[in-house]
CSV table of C-alpha atoms in Angstrom, one decimal:
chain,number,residue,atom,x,y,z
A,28,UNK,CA,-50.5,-16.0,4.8
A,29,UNK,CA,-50.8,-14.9,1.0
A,30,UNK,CA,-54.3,-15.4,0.0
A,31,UNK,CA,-56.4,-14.9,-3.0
A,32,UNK,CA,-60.5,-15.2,-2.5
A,33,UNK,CA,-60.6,-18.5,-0.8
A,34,UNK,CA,-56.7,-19.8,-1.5
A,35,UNK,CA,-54.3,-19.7,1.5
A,36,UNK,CA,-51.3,-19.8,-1.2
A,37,UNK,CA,-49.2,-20.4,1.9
A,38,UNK,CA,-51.2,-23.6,3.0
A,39,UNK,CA,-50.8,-24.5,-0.5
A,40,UNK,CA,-47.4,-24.3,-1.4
A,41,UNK,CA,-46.7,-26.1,2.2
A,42,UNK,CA,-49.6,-29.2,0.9
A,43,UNK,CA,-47.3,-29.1,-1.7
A,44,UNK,CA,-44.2,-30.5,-0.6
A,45,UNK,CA,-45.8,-32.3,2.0
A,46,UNK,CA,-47.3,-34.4,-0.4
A,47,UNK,CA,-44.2,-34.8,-2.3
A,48,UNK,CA,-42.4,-37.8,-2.8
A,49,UNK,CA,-39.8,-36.6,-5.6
A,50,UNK,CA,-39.1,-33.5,-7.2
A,51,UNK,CA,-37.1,-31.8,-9.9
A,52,UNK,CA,-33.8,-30.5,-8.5
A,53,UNK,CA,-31.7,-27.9,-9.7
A,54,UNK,CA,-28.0,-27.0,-9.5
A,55,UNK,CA,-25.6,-24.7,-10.9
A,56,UNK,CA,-22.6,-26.5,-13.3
A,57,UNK,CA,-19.9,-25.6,-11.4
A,58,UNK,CA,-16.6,-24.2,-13.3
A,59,UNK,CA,-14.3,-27.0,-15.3
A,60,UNK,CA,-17.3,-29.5,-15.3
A,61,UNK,CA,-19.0,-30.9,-18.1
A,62,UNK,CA,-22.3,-28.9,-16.9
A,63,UNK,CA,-20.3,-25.4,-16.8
A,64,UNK,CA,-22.5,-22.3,-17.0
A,65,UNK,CA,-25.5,-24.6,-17.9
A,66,UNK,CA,-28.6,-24.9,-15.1
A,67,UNK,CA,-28.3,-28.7,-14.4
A,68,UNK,CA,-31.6,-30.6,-13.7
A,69,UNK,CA,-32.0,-33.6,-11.8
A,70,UNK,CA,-34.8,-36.5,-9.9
A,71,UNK,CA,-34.1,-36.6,-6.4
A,72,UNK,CA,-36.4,-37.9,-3.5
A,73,UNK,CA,-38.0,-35.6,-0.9
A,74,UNK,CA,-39.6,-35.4,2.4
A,75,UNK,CA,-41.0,-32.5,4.5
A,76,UNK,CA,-39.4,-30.8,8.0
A,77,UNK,CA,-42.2,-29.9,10.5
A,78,UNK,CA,-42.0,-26.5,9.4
A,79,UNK,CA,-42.2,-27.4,5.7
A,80,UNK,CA,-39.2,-27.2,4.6
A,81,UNK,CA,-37.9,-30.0,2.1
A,82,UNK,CA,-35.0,-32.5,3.1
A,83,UNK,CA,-32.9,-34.8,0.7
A,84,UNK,CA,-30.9,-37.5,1.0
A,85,UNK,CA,-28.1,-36.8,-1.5
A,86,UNK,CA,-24.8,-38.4,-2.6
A,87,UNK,CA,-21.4,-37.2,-2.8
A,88,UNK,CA,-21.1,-39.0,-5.8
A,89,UNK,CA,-23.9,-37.5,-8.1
A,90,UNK,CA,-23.6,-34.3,-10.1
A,91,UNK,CA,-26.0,-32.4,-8.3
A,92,UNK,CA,-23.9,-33.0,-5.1
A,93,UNK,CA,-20.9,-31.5,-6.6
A,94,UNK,CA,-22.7,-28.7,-8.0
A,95,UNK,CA,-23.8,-27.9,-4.4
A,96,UNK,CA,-20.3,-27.7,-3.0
A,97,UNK,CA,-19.8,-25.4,-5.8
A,98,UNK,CA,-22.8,-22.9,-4.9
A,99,UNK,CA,-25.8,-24.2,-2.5
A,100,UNK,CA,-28.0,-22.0,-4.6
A,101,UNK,CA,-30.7,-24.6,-5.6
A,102,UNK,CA,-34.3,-25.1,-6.7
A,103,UNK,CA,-36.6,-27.4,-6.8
A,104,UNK,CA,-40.6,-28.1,-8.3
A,105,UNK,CA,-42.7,-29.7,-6.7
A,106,UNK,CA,-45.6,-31.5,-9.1
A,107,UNK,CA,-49.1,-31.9,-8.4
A,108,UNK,CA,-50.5,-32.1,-11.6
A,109,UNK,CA,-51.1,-36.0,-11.7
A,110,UNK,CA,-53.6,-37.4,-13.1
A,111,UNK,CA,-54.5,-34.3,-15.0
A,112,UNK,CA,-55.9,-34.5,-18.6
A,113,UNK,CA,-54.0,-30.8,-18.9
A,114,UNK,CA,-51.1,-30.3,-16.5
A,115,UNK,CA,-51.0,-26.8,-16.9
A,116,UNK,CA,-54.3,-26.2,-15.1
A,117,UNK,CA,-52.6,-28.1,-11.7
A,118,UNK,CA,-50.7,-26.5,-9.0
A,119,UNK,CA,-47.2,-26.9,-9.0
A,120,UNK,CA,-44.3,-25.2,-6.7
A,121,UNK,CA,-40.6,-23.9,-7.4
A,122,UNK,CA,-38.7,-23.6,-4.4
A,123,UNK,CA,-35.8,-21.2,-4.5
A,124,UNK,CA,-33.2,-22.0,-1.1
A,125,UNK,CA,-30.0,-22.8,-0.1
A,126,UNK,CA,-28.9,-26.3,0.9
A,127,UNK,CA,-27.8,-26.8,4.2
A,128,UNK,CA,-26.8,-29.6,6.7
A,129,UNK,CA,-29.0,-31.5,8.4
A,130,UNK,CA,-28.1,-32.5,11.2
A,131,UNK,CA,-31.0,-33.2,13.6
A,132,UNK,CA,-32.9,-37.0,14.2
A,133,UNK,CA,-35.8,-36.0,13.8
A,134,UNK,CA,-35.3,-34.4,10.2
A,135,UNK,CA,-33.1,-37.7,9.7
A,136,UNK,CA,-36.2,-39.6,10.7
A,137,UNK,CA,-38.8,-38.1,8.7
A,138,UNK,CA,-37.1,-39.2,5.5
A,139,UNK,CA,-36.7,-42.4,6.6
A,140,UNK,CA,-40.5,-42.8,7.4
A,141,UNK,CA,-41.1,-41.3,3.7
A,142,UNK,CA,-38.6,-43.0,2.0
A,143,UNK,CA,-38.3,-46.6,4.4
A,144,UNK,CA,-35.6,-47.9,1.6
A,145,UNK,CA,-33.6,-45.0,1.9
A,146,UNK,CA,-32.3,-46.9,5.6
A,147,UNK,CA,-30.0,-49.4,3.5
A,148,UNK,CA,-27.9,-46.5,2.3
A,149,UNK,CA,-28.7,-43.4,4.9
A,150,UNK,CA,-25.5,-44.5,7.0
A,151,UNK,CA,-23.4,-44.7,4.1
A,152,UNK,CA,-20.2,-42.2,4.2
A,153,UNK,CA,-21.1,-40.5,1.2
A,154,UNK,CA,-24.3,-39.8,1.9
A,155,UNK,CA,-25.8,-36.7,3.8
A,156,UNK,CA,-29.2,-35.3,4.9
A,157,UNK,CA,-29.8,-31.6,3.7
A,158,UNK,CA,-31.9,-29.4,4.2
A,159,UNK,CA,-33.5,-26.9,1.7
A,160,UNK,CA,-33.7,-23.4,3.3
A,161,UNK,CA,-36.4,-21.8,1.4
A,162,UNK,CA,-35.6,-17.9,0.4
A,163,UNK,CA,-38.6,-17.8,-2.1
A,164,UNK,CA,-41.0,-19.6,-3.6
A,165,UNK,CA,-43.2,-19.4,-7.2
A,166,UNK,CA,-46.5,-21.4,-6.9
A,167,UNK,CA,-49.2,-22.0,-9.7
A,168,UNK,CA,-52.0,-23.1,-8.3
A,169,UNK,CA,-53.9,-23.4,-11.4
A,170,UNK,CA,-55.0,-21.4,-14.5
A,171,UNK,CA,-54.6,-17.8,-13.4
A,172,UNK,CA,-53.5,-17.8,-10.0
A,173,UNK,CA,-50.2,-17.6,-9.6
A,174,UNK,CA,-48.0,-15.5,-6.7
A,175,UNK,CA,-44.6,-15.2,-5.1
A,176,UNK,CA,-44.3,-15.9,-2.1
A,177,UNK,CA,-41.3,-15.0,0.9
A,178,UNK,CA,-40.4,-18.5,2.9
A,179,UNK,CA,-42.0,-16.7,5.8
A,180,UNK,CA,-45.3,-16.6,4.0
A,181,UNK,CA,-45.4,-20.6,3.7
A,182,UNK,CA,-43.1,-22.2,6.5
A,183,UNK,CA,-44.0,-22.2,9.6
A,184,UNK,CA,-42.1,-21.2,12.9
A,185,UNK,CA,-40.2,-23.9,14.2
A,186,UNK,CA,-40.2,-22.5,17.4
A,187,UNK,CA,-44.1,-22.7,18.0
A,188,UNK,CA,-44.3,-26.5,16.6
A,189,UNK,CA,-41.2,-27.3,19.1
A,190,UNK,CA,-43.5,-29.4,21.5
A,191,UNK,CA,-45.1,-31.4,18.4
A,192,UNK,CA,-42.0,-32.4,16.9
A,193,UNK,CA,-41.0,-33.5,20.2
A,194,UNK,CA,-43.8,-35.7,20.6
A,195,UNK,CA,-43.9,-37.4,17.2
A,196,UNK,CA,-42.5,-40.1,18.2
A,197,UNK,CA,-44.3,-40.8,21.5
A,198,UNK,CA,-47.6,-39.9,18.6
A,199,UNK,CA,-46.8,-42.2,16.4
A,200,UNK,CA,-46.2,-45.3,18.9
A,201,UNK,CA,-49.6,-44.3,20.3
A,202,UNK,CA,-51.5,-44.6,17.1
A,203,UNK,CA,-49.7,-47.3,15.9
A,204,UNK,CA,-50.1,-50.2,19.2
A,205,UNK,CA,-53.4,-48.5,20.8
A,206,UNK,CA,-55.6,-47.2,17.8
A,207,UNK,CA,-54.4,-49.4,14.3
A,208,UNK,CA,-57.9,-50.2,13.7
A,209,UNK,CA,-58.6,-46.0,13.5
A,210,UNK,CA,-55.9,-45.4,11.1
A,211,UNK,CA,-57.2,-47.8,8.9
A,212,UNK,CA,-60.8,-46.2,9.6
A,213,UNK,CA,-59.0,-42.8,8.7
A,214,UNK,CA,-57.3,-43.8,5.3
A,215,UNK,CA,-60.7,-46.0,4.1
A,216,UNK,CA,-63.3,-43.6,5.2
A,217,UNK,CA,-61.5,-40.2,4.7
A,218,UNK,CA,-59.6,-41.0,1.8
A,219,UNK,CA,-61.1,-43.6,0.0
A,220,UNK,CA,-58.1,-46.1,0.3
A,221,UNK,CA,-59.6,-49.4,0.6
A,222,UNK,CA,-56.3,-51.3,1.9
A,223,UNK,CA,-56.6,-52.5,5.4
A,224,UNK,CA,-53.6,-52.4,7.8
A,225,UNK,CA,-52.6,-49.0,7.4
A,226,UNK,CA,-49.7,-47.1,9.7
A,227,UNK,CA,-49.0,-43.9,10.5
A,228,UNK,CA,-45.4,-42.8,9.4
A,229,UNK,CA,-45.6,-39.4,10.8
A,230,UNK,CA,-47.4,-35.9,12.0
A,231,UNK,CA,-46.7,-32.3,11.6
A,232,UNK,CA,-48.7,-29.4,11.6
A,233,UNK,CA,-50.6,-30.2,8.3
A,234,UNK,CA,-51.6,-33.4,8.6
A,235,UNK,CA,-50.8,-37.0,8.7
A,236,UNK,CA,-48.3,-39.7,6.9
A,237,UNK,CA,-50.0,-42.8,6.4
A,238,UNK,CA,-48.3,-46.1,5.3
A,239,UNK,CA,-49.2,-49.5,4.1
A,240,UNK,CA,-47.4,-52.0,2.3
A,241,UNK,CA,-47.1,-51.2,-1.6
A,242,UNK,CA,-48.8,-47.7,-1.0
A,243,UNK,CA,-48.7,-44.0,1.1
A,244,UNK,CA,-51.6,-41.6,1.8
A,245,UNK,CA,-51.6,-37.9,2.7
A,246,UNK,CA,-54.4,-36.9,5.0
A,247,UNK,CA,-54.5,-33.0,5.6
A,248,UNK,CA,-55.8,-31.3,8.8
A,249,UNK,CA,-58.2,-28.4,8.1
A,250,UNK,CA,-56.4,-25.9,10.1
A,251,UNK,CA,-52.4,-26.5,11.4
A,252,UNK,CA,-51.8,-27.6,15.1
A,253,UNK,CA,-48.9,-26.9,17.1
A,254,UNK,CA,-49.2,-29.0,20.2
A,255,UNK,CA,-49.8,-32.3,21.1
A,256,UNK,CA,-52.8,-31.2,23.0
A,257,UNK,CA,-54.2,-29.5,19.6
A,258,UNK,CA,-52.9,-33.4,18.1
A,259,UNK,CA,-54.9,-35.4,20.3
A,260,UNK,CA,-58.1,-33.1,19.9
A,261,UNK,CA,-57.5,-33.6,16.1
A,262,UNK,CA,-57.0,-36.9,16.1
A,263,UNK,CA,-60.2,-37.7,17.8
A,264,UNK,CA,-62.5,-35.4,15.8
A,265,UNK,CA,-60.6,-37.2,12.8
A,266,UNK,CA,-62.0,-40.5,14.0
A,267,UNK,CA,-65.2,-39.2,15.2
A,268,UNK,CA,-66.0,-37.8,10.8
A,269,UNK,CA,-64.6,-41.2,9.7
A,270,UNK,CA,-66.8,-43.5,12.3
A,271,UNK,CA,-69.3,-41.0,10.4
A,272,UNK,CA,-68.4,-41.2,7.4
A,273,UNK,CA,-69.9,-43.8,4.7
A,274,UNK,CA,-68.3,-46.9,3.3
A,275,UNK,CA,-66.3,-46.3,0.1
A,276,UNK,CA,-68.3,-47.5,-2.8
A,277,UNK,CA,-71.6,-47.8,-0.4
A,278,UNK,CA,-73.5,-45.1,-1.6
């Protein structure tokens, strides 16, 4: 991975779109359309692949649609500055990829668990699931540190996570009917969310999709798994730190 001192840009750009939940799309105007020759910017909702790759929901109907029948040459920047008194000092990521089908359940079904209200119009005819190969990617990751990066410097290899995205579901199940009261430990203790009831929505190599009603939470692993085996031993040093871990606002 491309690193600078203590920065795994790779990690980085991948916490990145993880933790996206929209980003800034865009498309080439295709000939004889109102957007002809002009780059052609647009909001559009976004999830994460298991390898890191970002998926979108996207109808035949909008402009950016059309554009990508035209040419699937896209981009798209992902936004973490939040919150920040000066943006430009946050890390932020433009991917550069080609849109693609997909095809597969589980891709269909990570959206779904990021975007739950997405389900009323997933099935519709003109809608489809694509996939954003990544070629390239630019990220900032604050004042000064900046660096290109190959897609084979920040995605992982879907090959080695097959296992893992296999198990998801039986994962998530687990979690969710045997050990509630722990993802709830997880999101209060580890992240300072104080909701109670929380779910988790899904697992990759980076880290866990927590859900609750009105809200979502991103909790990161400190080093990428690739098996359930290496899930379950995360898992249980995860709940081990938060049982360890003081009470928000108790100190």
């Amino acid at each position: 991975m491309a690193s600078e001192g203590s920065v795994d840009f790779g990690q980085t750009a991948r916490r990145l779109i993880r933790q996206g939940v929209s980003a800034s799309l865009a498309t080439a105007g295709r000939p004889a359309s109102p957007g002809e020759g002009y780059a052609f910017a647009s909001l559009v909702l976004v999830a994460a692949d298991h390898d890191g790759a970002p998926l979108l929901l996207i109808s035949n109907l909008a402009e950016h649609t059309r554009n990508i029948a035209a040419d699937a040459r896209v981009s798209l920047l992902f936004d973490g500055t939040a919150g920040l008194a000066d943006p430009l000092e946050g890390a932020r990521l433009t991917v550069l990829g080609q849109a693609e089908a997909a095809p597969a359940s589980h891709q269909r079904a990570r959206f779904l668990a990021r975007h739950p209200a997405a389900a009323v119009y997933a099935d519709f005819k003109d809608f489809a699931l694509v996939r954003i190969a990544p070629r390239r990617a630019l990220l900032v990751a604050g004042f000064g540190r900046i660096a290109w990066l190959d897609a084979n410097q920040f995605l992982l290899d879907g090959g080695k996570i097959a296992a893992l995205i296999e198990a998801e579901p039986t994962i998530l199940a687990h979690m969710n009917n045997d050990h509630a009261a722990t993802l709830t430990l997880y999101a209060q203790r580890l992240l300072a969310r104080p909701e109670a009831g929380w779910r988790l929505s899904g697992i990759d190599p980076d880290g866990l999709d927590l859900t609750v009603e009105g809200g979502r939470a991103r909790l990161d692993f400190d080093q990428p798994i690739r098996s359930p085996a290496e899930a379950h031993t995360t898992l249980a040093a995860l709940a081990a730190r938060a049982r360890g871990a003081p009470e928000a606002g108790s100190g």
